[in-house]
Amino acid sequence: MPEKWKKATKPALLLAVLGLAVLLPWVGLEKYQLRVLTLALAWAIAAVSLNLILGYTGQASLAHGAFLGIGAYAFGIFAERLGWNFWPALLVAGLIPAALGFLVGLPSLRTKGPYFAIVTLCFNVIIFKVFENWTWLSGGYQGQRVPKPAFLEQRWARYYFILAALVVVLVVVRMIVKSLLGVTFMSIRSNENLAEAVGIDTFRYKLLSFTVSCFIVGLAGALLALENGHLDYTITSYTYSFNLLVYVLIGGAATLSGPVVGAVGLYYLLEYIEKVVGEYRYAIFGLLLIVVIIYFPRGVAGGVQQLWDRLKRWWAGRGAGEVVEG
Amino acid sequence: MSFFLNQLIIGIQLGSQYVMVALGLTLIFGILDISHFAHGHLYMVGAYLLYILMVLVKVNYWLALPLCMIALALGGIIVERLVYRPLREQPHINTFIAAIGLILFLETMVRAIQPKSLSVPKPIDRVFSVGGVSMEAQRLIVIVGAALLVVLLHLFIKRTRLGTAIEAVAQDREGAALVGINVNRISLLTFAIATALAAAAAVLMAPLAFIAPEMGSVLILKAFVIVVLGGLGSMQGAIVGGYLLGVLEAMAIAYVSSAYKDVFAFAVLIIILAVRPTGLFRGRE
């Protein structure tokens, strides 16, 4: 394969996927299908945000369900009850989870490994209980309406808006990952003690990564609420933290495409198998999770990447000394 | 005063349940380094098994207790062999995902087969009353039963060859393998014991509460809090932490508010870990 082609494969593939995504609403998707696709994209944004802290910085946050819900509520409350405009309300939906994430990160990021996962999970349960009981805030079971601005009245407009948001978030995350900041994050993931030994204030960088991640997941929550047009306290549930974790790890942590593939793929899978197996869908989903994690420990994207690297080496004929990025 | 004593007894009874579940979790964590998040769901399966035995097959409660423990021990062995062993060399977080898979599988299956809450009759339906303090017989059964099991487990680990082997693997996996201990067999045994303990907790508790598909979820979170507070892998930590949490909760329900009864544990955990990031007792990092 000529050098020029090889360099062009990745961008070409990306353009093809993006083109397909842009064309999709015009290939005769039913209303319902477009809605599922839109929701899947919003979940993908949330998964990408979790990947920043889980995949790149190596801290398994189990509070992202709470931050997602808080973002959704922030948007709903400011836009509906306080009558704010769309854009400032959306900004607040990112800022409040970010501020809270910063505060939660202060004590919890001092803990390591499984401790951090459990502390954040506990935080998620507390937030869930608070939203369940403070009905003046959450509206309880009935929840509350979420308004749509005029330019997002149309189904396809919301689809494009959320698709664009996903692209923007991916570009931002890519910029972070490719910068010195991203390298610092990854050094914390691969060996926190070593990073500290060479003079990196790991706590500060973990806090930064967590805060940015919470900002993005808050936005994702707002977009979900926007597409649904409605929200109730169950959106803060820790089951969403589990779902996001699963999306990222099955899709492939620490890759750009992994969380997107995981979120969209698994969201669709769940929608699809529901039609076939009904209430047993989560049982089958659970079994699939176990099988995938056993046979593809680096997720689907990780597995494909491995295969791709092997193919490239095979093609090059002499790639024995090549370093494969892990 | 009698109100306080009543709450104290309820607290100790709650704590007994926590200790049984947290001890199993601690064993599994200490020996296999696995965050076995599906432990609470095996507890739930144990409660359903009791219902099947007692209500459908009409087995006596005291016979159902060991039967459930044996059946769940086998279940634990299957889980270790099929789910966790293939993941032994993988990062912690991957075993966690597998556990979530198992949770989804168990809870959905149970819910699909029997969505309603169930209850089982009490084996001794009496209330004792001593000096203003009244106590249901079943609470006493939970407290005494848990204490007995904890003592038995302690004796087993400290006094028998197999128990010593378990401790050896917990302290140094490679070293234990070098001196000829079959690490795989010890892993299976650990899972069997831990799951049998969870089944015992479920059988003892079931007459006091409803049996429902989601009964394992909050319990496992609390058990994790106890394990973390006690220092990961410390059995004494799990025992002290379990009783402490039970009493704390009973008091909080009585004197503060019952709407938030499930969050006290988590709030306490966050506060304590903020001060001592590695838990109260000396555990592993």
Coordinates of C-alpha atoms in Angstrom, one line a residue, chain A residues 6-326:
Chain A
K6 CA -2.0 4.5 4.5
K7 CA -2.0 8.0 6.0
A8 CA -5.4 8.7 4.5
T9 CA -7.1 5.5 5.8
K10 CA -8.0 6.9 9.2
P11 CA -9.4 10.3 8.1
A12 CA -11.2 8.7 5.3
L13 CA -12.8 6.2 7.6
L14 CA -13.8 9.0 10.0
L15 CA -15.3 11.0 7.2
A16 CA -17.3 8.0 6.0
V17 CA -18.7 7.4 9.5
L18 CA -19.5 11.1 9.9
G19 CA -21.1 11.2 6.4
L20 CA -23.2 8.2 7.2
A21 CA -24.3 9.8 10.5
V22 CA -25.3 13.0 8.6
L23 CA -27.2 11.1 6.0
L24 CA -29.1 8.8 8.4
P25 CA -32.1 10.9 9.1
W26 CA -32.8 11.0 5.3
V27 CA -32.8 7.2 4.6
G28 CA -36.3 6.8 5.9
L29 CA -35.8 6.3 9.6
E30 CA -39.0 6.1 11.5
K31 CA -39.6 8.7 14.2
Y32 CA -38.8 6.1 16.9
Q33 CA -35.6 5.0 15.3
L34 CA -34.3 8.6 15.0
R35 CA -35.2 9.1 18.6
V36 CA -33.2 6.0 19.7
L37 CA -30.3 7.1 17.6
T38 CA -30.4 10.6 19.2
L39 CA -30.5 9.2 22.7
A40 CA -27.6 6.8 21.9
L41 CA -25.5 9.8 20.8
A42 CA -26.2 11.7 24.0
W43 CA -25.1 8.6 26.0
A44 CA -22.0 8.5 23.8
I45 CA -21.1 12.0 25.0
A46 CA -21.5 10.8 28.6
A47 CA -19.3 7.8 27.9
V48 CA -16.6 9.9 26.3
S49 CA -16.5 12.1 29.4
L50 CA -16.2 9.1 31.7
N51 CA -13.3 7.8 29.5
L52 CA -11.4 11.0 30.2
I53 CA -11.1 10.1 33.9
L54 CA -11.4 6.3 33.7
G55 CA -9.6 5.6 30.5
Y56 CA -6.9 8.2 30.4
T57 CA -6.3 9.2 34.0
G58 CA -7.1 5.7 35.4
Q59 CA -9.6 6.6 38.1
A60 CA -12.8 4.5 38.0
S61 CA -15.5 7.1 38.9
L62 CA -18.9 5.5 39.8
A63 CA -20.5 8.9 40.4
H64 CA -21.0 9.8 36.8
G65 CA -24.7 8.8 36.9
A66 CA -25.2 11.3 39.6
F67 CA -23.4 14.1 37.7
L68 CA -25.4 13.2 34.6
G69 CA -28.6 13.6 36.5
I70 CA -27.5 16.8 38.2
G71 CA -26.7 18.3 34.8
A72 CA -30.1 17.2 33.4
Y73 CA -31.9 18.7 36.4
A74 CA -29.8 21.9 36.3
F75 CA -30.9 22.3 32.7
G76 CA -34.5 21.4 33.4
I77 CA -34.8 23.7 36.4
F78 CA -33.1 26.7 34.9
A79 CA -34.8 26.5 31.5
E80 CA -38.3 25.5 32.6
R81 CA -38.8 26.9 36.1
L82 CA -36.6 29.9 36.0
G83 CA -37.3 30.6 32.3
W84 CA -33.6 31.0 31.3
N85 CA -32.6 31.0 27.6
F86 CA -31.3 27.8 26.1
W87 CA -27.6 28.6 25.9
P88 CA -27.1 29.9 29.4
A89 CA -29.1 27.1 30.8
L90 CA -27.0 24.6 28.9
L91 CA -23.8 26.2 30.3
V92 CA -25.2 26.0 33.8
A93 CA -25.9 22.3 33.2
G94 CA -22.2 21.8 32.7
L95 CA -20.9 24.3 35.4
I96 CA -22.9 22.9 38.3
P97 CA -21.7 19.3 37.9
A98 CA -18.2 20.6 37.4
A99 CA -18.3 22.6 40.6
L100 CA -19.8 19.7 42.5
G101 CA -17.3 17.3 40.9
F102 CA -14.5 19.6 42.1
L103 CA -15.9 19.5 45.7
V104 CA -16.4 15.7 45.6
G105 CA -13.0 15.2 44.1
L106 CA -11.3 17.1 47.0
P107 CA -11.7 14.3 49.5
S108 CA -12.4 11.3 47.2
L109 CA -9.4 11.6 44.9
R110 CA -7.1 11.2 47.8
T111 CA -8.2 7.6 47.9
K112 CA -6.9 5.1 45.4
G113 CA -8.1 2.2 43.2
P114 CA -11.1 0.4 44.5
Y115 CA -11.5 2.9 47.4
F116 CA -12.1 5.7 44.9
A117 CA -14.7 3.6 43.0
I118 CA -16.6 2.8 46.2
V119 CA -16.5 6.3 47.6
T120 CA -17.8 7.7 44.3
L121 CA -20.5 5.0 44.2
C122 CA -21.5 6.0 47.8
F123 CA -21.8 9.6 46.6
N124 CA -24.0 8.5 43.8
V125 CA -26.3 6.7 46.2
I126 CA -26.6 9.7 48.4
I127 CA -27.4 12.0 45.5
F128 CA -30.1 9.5 44.3
K129 CA -31.7 9.4 47.8
V130 CA -31.6 13.2 48.0
F131 CA -33.4 13.5 44.6
E132 CA -35.8 10.8 45.6
N133 CA -36.8 12.6 48.8
W134 CA -36.5 16.3 47.9
T135 CA -39.6 16.3 45.7
W136 CA -39.6 20.2 45.8
L137 CA -36.4 19.9 43.8
S138 CA -36.9 16.8 41.6
G139 CA -40.7 16.6 41.3
G140 CA -40.6 13.0 42.6
Y141 CA -42.2 10.4 40.4
Q142 CA -43.9 13.0 38.2
G143 CA -40.7 14.7 37.6
Q144 CA -40.8 17.8 35.4
R145 CA -41.1 19.0 31.8
V146 CA -38.0 20.1 29.9
P147 CA -38.6 22.8 27.3
K148 CA -37.3 22.7 23.7
P149 CA -36.0 25.9 22.2
A150 CA -37.6 26.9 18.9
F151 CA -34.6 25.9 16.7
L152 CA -34.7 22.4 18.3
E153 CA -38.4 21.7 17.8
Q154 CA -37.8 19.4 14.9
R155 CA -36.7 15.8 15.6
W156 CA -33.9 15.9 13.0
A157 CA -32.7 19.3 14.4
R158 CA -32.1 17.7 17.8
Y159 CA -30.4 14.8 16.1
Y160 CA -27.9 17.1 14.3
F161 CA -27.4 19.2 17.4
I162 CA -26.5 16.3 19.6
L163 CA -24.3 14.8 16.8
A164 CA -22.5 18.1 16.5
A165 CA -22.1 18.2 20.3
L166 CA -20.6 14.8 20.2
V167 CA -18.1 15.8 17.5
V168 CA -17.1 18.9 19.4
V169 CA -16.6 16.9 22.6
L170 CA -14.5 14.3 20.8
V171 CA -12.3 17.1 19.2
V172 CA -11.8 18.7 22.7
V173 CA -11.0 15.3 24.3
R174 CA -8.6 14.5 21.4
M175 CA -6.9 17.9 21.9
I176 CA -6.5 17.2 25.6
V177 CA -5.2 13.7 25.1
K178 CA -2.7 14.7 22.5
S179 CA -1.4 17.6 24.6
L180 CA 1.1 17.6 27.4
L181 CA -1.9 17.5 29.8
G182 CA -3.0 14.2 28.3
V183 CA 0.4 12.7 28.6
T184 CA 0.4 13.7 32.3
F185 CA -3.0 12.1 32.7
M186 CA -1.8 8.9 31.2
S187 CA 1.4 8.9 33.3
I188 CA -0.9 8.9 36.4
R189 CA -2.8 6.0 34.9
S190 CA 0.2 3.9 34.2
N191 CA 2.1 4.5 37.4
E192 CA 0.8 7.0 40.0
N193 CA 3.8 6.6 42.4
L194 CA 6.3 7.1 39.6
A195 CA 4.4 10.2 38.3
E196 CA 4.6 11.6 41.8
A197 CA 8.3 10.7 42.1
V198 CA 9.2 12.8 39.0
G199 CA 7.4 15.8 40.5
I200 CA 3.9 15.7 39.1
D201 CA 1.3 16.9 41.5
T202 CA -1.0 13.9 40.7
F203 CA -3.8 15.0 42.9
R204 CA -4.1 18.4 41.1
Y205 CA -4.2 16.7 37.7
K206 CA -6.7 14.0 38.8
L207 CA -8.9 16.8 40.2
L208 CA -8.7 18.7 36.9
S209 CA -9.5 15.6 34.8
F210 CA -12.4 14.8 37.1
T211 CA -13.8 18.3 37.0
V212 CA -13.6 18.6 33.2
S213 CA -15.2 15.1 32.9
C214 CA -18.1 16.2 35.2
F215 CA -18.6 19.3 33.1
I216 CA -19.1 17.2 30.0
V217 CA -21.2 14.5 31.6
G218 CA -23.5 17.3 32.9
L219 CA -23.9 18.5 29.3
A220 CA -24.7 15.0 28.2
G221 CA -27.4 14.8 30.9
A222 CA -28.9 18.1 29.7
L223 CA -29.0 16.8 26.1
L224 CA -30.7 13.6 27.2
A225 CA -33.3 15.6 29.1
L226 CA -33.8 17.8 26.1
E227 CA -34.4 14.9 23.8
N228 CA -36.8 13.2 26.3
G229 CA -38.6 16.5 27.0
H230 CA -39.1 15.2 30.5
L231 CA -37.1 14.0 33.5
D232 CA -37.6 12.5 36.9
Y233 CA -35.4 11.6 39.9
T234 CA -34.4 8.2 38.5
I235 CA -32.0 9.9 36.1
T236 CA -29.6 10.3 39.0
S237 CA -29.5 6.5 39.6
Y238 CA -26.2 4.7 40.1
T239 CA -27.3 2.1 37.5
Y240 CA -26.4 4.8 35.0
S241 CA -22.9 5.0 36.5
F242 CA -22.7 1.2 35.9
N243 CA -24.0 1.5 32.4
L244 CA -21.5 4.2 31.5
L245 CA -18.6 2.1 33.0
V246 CA -19.8 -0.8 30.9
Y247 CA -20.1 1.3 27.7
V248 CA -16.5 2.6 28.1
L249 CA -14.9 -0.7 29.0
I250 CA -16.7 -2.8 26.5
G251 CA -16.2 -0.2 23.8
G252 CA -12.6 0.2 24.7
A253 CA -11.1 2.5 27.4
A254 CA -8.4 5.0 26.5
T255 CA -9.3 5.1 22.9
L256 CA -11.3 7.9 21.2
S257 CA -13.7 5.8 19.4
G258 CA -14.2 3.1 22.1
P259 CA -16.7 4.9 24.3
V260 CA -18.7 6.0 21.2
V261 CA -18.8 2.5 19.8
G262 CA -19.6 1.0 23.2
A263 CA -22.4 3.5 24.0
V264 CA -24.1 3.5 20.6
G265 CA -23.6 -0.3 20.1
L266 CA -24.8 -1.4 23.5
Y267 CA -27.7 1.1 23.6
Y268 CA -28.9 -0.3 20.3
L269 CA -28.3 -3.9 21.4
L270 CA -30.5 -3.3 24.4
E271 CA -33.2 -1.7 22.3
Y272 CA -33.0 -4.6 19.8
I273 CA -32.9 -7.5 22.1
E274 CA -35.8 -6.1 24.1
K275 CA -38.0 -6.8 21.0
V276 CA -36.8 -10.4 20.8
V277 CA -36.6 -11.4 24.5
G278 CA -38.6 -8.8 26.3
E279 CA -38.0 -8.6 30.0
Y280 CA -35.1 -11.1 29.9
R281 CA -33.0 -8.5 28.0
Y282 CA -30.9 -7.4 30.9
A283 CA -30.2 -11.1 31.7
I284 CA -28.8 -11.6 28.2
F285 CA -27.0 -8.3 28.4
G286 CA -25.4 -9.4 31.6
L287 CA -24.2 -12.7 30.2
L288 CA -22.9 -10.9 27.1
L289 CA -20.9 -8.5 29.4
I290 CA -19.2 -11.4 31.1
V291 CA -18.3 -13.1 27.8
V292 CA -17.0 -10.0 26.2
I293 CA -14.9 -8.9 29.2
I294 CA -13.4 -12.4 29.3
Y295 CA -12.5 -12.6 25.6
F296 CA -11.9 -8.9 24.8
P297 CA -10.3 -7.5 28.0
R298 CA -9.5 -4.3 26.2
G299 CA -12.9 -3.9 24.8
V300 CA -14.1 -4.0 21.2
A301 CA -12.1 -1.0 20.1
G302 CA -9.0 -2.4 21.9
G303 CA -9.6 -5.7 20.2
V304 CA -9.9 -4.2 16.7
Q305 CA -6.9 -2.0 17.4
Q306 CA -4.9 -5.1 18.3
L307 CA -6.0 -6.9 15.2
W308 CA -5.2 -3.8 13.1
D309 CA -1.7 -3.5 14.6
R310 CA -1.1 -7.1 13.9
L311 CA -2.3 -6.7 10.3
K312 CA 0.0 -3.7 9.9
R313 CA 3.0 -5.5 11.2
W314 CA 2.2 -8.5 9.0
W315 CA 1.9 -6.1 6.0
A316 CA 5.2 -4.4 6.9
G317 CA 6.8 -7.8 7.2
R318 CA 9.3 -6.7 9.8
G319 CA 7.6 -4.8 12.6
A320 CA 9.1 -6.9 15.4
G321 CA 10.7 -3.9 17.1
E322 CA 7.7 -1.7 16.8
V323 CA 6.2 -0.4 20.0
V324 CA 2.5 -1.0 20.1
E325 CA 0.7 1.7 22.1
G326 CA -1.2 0.1 25.0

